[in-house]
Short mmCIF file of C-alpha atoms and ligand atoms in Angstrom, two decimals:
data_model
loop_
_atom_site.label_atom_id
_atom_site.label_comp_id
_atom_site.label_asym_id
_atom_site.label_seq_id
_atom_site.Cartn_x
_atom_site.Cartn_y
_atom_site.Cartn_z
CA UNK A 1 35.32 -36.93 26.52
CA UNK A 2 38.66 -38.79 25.99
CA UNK A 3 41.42 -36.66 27.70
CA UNK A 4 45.03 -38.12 25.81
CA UNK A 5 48.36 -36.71 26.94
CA UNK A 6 52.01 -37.42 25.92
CA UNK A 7 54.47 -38.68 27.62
CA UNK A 8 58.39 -39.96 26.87
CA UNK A 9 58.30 -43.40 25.67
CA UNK A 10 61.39 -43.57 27.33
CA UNK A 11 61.94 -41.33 29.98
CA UNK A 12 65.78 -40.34 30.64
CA UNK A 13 64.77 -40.06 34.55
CA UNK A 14 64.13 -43.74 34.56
CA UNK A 15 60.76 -43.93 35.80
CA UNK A 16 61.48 -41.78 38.83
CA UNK A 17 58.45 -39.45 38.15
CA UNK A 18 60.48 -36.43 37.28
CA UNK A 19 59.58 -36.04 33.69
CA UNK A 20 56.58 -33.17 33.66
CA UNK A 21 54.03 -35.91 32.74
CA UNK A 22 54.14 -36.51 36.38
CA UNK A 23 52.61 -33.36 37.04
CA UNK A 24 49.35 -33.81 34.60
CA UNK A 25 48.95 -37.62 35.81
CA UNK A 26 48.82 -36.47 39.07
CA UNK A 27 46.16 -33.54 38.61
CA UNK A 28 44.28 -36.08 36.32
CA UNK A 29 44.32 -38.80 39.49
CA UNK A 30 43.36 -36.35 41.67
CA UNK A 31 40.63 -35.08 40.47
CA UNK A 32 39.32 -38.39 39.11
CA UNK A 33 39.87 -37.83 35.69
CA UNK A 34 40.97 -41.03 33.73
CA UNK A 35 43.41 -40.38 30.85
CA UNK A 36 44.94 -42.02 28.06
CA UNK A 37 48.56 -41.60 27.11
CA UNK A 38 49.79 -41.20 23.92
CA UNK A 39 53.83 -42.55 24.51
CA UNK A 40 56.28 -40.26 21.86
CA UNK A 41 59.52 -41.94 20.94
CA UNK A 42 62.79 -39.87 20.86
CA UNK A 43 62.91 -39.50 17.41
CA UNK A 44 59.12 -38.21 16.88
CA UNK A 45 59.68 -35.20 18.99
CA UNK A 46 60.34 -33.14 15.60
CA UNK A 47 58.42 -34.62 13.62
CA UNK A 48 55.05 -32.60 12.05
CA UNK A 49 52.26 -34.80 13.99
CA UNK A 50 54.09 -34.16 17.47
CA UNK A 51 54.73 -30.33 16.55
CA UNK A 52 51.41 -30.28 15.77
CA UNK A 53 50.53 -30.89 19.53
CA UNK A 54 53.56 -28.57 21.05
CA UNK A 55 55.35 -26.21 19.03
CA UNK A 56 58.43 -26.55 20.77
CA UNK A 57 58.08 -30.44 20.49
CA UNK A 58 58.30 -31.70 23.78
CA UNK A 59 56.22 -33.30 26.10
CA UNK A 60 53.52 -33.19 27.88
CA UNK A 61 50.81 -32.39 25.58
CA UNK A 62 46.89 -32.48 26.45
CA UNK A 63 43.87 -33.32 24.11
CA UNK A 64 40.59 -32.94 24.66
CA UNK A 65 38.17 -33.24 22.15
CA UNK A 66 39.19 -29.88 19.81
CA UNK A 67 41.46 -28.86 22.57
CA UNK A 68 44.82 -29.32 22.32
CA UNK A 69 47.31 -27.62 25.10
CA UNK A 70 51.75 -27.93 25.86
CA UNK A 71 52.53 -26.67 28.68
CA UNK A 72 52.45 -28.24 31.98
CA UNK A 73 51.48 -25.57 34.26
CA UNK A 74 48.80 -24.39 31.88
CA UNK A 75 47.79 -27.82 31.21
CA UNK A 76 47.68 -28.68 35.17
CA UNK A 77 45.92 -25.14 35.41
CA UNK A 78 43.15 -26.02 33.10
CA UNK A 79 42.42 -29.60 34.26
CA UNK A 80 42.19 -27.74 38.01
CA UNK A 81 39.45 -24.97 35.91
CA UNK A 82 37.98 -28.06 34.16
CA UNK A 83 37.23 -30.22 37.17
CA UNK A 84 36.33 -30.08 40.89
CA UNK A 85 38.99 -30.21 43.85
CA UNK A 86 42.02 -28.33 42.78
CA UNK A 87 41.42 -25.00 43.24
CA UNK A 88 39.30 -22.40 45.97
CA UNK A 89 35.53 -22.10 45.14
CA UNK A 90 35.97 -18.22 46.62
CA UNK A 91 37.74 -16.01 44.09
CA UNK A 92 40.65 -14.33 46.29
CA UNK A 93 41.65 -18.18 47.57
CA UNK A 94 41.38 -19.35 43.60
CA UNK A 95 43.55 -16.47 42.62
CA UNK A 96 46.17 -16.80 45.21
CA UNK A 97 46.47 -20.56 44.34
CA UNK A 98 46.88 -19.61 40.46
CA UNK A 99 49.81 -17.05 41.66
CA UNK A 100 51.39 -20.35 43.40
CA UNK A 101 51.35 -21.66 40.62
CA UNK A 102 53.09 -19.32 38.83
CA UNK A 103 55.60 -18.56 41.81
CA UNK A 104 56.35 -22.50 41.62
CA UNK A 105 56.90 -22.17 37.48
CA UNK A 106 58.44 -18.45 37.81
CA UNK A 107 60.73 -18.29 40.50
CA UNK A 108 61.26 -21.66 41.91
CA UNK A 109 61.58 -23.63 39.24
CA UNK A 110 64.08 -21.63 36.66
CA UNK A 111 67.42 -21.98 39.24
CA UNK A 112 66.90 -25.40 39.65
CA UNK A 113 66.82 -25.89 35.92
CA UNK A 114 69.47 -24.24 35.87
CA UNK A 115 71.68 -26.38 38.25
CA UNK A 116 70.98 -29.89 36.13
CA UNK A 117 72.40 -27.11 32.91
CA UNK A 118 75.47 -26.75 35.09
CA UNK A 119 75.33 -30.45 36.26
CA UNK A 120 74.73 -32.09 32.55
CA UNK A 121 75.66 -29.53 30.01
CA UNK A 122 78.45 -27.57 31.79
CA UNK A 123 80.41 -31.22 32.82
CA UNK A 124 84.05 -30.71 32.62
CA UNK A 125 84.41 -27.16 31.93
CA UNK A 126 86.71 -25.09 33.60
CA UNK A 127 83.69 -22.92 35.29
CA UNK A 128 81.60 -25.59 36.30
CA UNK A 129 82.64 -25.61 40.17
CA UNK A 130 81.75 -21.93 40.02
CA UNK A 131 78.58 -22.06 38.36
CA UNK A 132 77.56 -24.75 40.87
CA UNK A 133 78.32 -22.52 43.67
CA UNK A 134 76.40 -19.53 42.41
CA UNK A 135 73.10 -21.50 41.53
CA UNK A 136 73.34 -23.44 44.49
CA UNK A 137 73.35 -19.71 46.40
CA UNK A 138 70.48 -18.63 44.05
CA UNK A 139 68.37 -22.20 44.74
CA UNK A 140 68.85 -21.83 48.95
CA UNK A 141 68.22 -18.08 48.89
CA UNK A 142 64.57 -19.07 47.02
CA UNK A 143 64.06 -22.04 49.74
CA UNK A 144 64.69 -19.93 52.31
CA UNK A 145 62.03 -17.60 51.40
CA UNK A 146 59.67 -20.60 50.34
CA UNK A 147 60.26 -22.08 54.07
CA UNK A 148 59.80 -18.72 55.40
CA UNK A 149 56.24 -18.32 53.77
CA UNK A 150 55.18 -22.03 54.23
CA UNK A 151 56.08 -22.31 58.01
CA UNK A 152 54.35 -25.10 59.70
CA UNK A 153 51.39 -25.08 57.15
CA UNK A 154 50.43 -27.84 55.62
CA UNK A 155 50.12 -26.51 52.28
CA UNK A 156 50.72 -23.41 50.30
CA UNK A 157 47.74 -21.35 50.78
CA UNK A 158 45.19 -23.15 53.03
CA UNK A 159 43.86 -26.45 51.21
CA UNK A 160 46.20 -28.55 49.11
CA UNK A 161 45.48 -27.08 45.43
CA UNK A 162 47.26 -27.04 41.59
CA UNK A 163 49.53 -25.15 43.30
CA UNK A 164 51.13 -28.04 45.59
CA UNK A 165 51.23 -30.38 43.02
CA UNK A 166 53.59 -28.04 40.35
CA UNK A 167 55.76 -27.13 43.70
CA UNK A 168 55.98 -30.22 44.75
CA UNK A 169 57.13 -31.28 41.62
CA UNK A 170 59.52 -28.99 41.25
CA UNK A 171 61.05 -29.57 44.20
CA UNK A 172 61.33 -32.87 43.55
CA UNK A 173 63.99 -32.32 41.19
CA UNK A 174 66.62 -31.16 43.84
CA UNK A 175 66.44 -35.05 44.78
CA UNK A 176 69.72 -36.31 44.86
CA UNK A 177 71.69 -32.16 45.22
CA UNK A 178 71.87 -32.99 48.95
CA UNK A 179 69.99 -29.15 48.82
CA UNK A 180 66.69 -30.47 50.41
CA UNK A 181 67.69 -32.14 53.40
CA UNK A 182 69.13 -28.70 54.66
CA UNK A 183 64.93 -27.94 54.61
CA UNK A 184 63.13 -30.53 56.83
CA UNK A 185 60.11 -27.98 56.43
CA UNK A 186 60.24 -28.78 52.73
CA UNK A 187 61.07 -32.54 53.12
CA UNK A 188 58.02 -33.13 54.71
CA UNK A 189 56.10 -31.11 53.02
CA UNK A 190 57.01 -33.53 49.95
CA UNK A 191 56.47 -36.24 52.04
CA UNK A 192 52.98 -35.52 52.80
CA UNK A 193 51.85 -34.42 49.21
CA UNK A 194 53.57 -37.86 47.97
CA UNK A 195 52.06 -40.28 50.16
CA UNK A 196 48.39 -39.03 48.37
CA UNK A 197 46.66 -41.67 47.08
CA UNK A 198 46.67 -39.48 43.78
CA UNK A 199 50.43 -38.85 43.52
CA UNK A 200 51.23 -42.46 44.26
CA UNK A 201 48.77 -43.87 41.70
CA UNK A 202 50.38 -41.17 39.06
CA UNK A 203 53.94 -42.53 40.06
CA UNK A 204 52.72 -46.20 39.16
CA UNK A 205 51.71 -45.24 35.76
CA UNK A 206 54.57 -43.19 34.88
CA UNK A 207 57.17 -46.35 36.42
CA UNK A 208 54.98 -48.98 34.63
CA UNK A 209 56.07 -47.44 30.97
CA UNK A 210 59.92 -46.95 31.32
CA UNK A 211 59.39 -51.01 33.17
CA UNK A 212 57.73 -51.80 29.76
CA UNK A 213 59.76 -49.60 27.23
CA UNK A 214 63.35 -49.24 29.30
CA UNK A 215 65.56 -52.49 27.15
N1 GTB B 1 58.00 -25.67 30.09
C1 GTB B 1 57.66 -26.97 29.57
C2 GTB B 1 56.56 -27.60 30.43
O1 GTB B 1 56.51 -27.31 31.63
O2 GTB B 1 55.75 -28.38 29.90
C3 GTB B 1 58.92 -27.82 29.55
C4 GTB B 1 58.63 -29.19 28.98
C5 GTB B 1 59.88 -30.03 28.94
O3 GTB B 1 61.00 -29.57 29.24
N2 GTB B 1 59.70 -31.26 28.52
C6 GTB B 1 60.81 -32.18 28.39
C7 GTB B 1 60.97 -32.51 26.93
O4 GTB B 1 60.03 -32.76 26.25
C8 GTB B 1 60.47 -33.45 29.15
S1 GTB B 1 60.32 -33.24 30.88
N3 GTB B 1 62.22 -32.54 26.46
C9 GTB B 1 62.52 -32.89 25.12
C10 GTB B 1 62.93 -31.73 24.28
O5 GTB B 1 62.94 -30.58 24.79
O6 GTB B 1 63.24 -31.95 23.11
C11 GTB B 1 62.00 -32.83 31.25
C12 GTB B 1 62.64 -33.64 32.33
C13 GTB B 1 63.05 -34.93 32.11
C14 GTB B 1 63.78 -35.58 33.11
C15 GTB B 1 64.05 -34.90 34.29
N4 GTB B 1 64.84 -35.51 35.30
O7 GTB B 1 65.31 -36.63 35.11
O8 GTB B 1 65.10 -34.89 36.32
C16 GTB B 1 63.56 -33.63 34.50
C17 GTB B 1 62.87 -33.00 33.51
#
């Protein structure tokens, strides 16, 4: 069956794989899963047909056959249900992988968000030095705990899973905070889940349609 998923047309990260696309390539090229992508111009995010895929009209989306899903972590969640290799065959393992998942999407993720709010929408205001400084507080205090968990293991609970690939992610977007680097721990463990085969094929794909679509 024909799995399609969306994707920006133009991506305002430039092809540097940090639109959530990135995520559902990635599961697809890791568990060997080839996938067609449907590429949504700005101005069809409204619009009825893309609604129709994500009520909140964003991307990524996920079709398969009658199933439609938004959502990236739900999407990347059912593709590692769906197929082999992402998740634990024994139950407790499985189920402490899905809670990664939703530690990643839960509690890692929303401060980080935050800080590109404070970076993009709060530019210029009186506050923003403030808010930067309080996020920034909120965003090491979570690292510190992730580094405290993660130690020298290799990844998140035992074999690389879902999990890695939505934290990973996610901690991708602190490129460029100067944040990471004070967390070698986490610097290599992006290093390592990047230089998969899987990841770097999903990178390609992304940076091959903002090279196409970016004039
Ligand atoms: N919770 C949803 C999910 O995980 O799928 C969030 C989806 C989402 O925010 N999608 C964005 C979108 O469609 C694209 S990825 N936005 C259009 C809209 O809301 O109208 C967001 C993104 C783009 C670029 C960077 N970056 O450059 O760092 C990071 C995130």
């Amino acid at each position: 069956m024909t799995i399609t998923i969306t994707a920006f047309k133009k991506s305002f990260d430039r092809g540097v794989g940090l639109a959530r696309d990135m995520r559902v390539r990635w599961a697809l090229e890791e568990v060997g899963q080839p996938y067609e992508v449907r590429l949504v111009p700005w101005e069809k995010f409204k619009e009825e047909a893309h609604l129709a895929r994500n009520p909140f009209g964003q991307i990524p989306t996920y079709e398969e056959g009658d199933l439609t899903l938004f959502e990236s972590g739900a999407i990347v969640l059912h593709i590692a249900e769906r197929f082999p290799g992402l998740l634990p065959k024994d139950a407790d393992a499985r189920a402490r992988a899905i809670t990664w998942i939703f530690a990643a999407l839960g509690t890692i993720e929303p401060p980080i968000i935050d800080r590109d709010v404070v970076e993009y929408m709060e530019d210029g205001k009186s506050w923003q030095g403030e808010r930067f400084a309080m996020v920034d507080e909120r965003i090491r205090g979570r690292l510190d705990q992730l580094v405290a968990r993660l130690g020298d293991s290799e990844w998140l609970d035992c074999d690389f899973s879902a999990a890695d690939i939505i934290m990973v992610h996610v901690l991708r977007r602190l490129e460029g905070s100067g944040i990471l680097e004070e967390y070698p721990t986490l610097v290599a463990y992006i290093t390592r889940a990047t230089a998969r085969p899987a990841y770097k094929r999903a990178f390609a794909a992304q940076l091959a349609v903002w090279e196409a679509n970016k004039e």
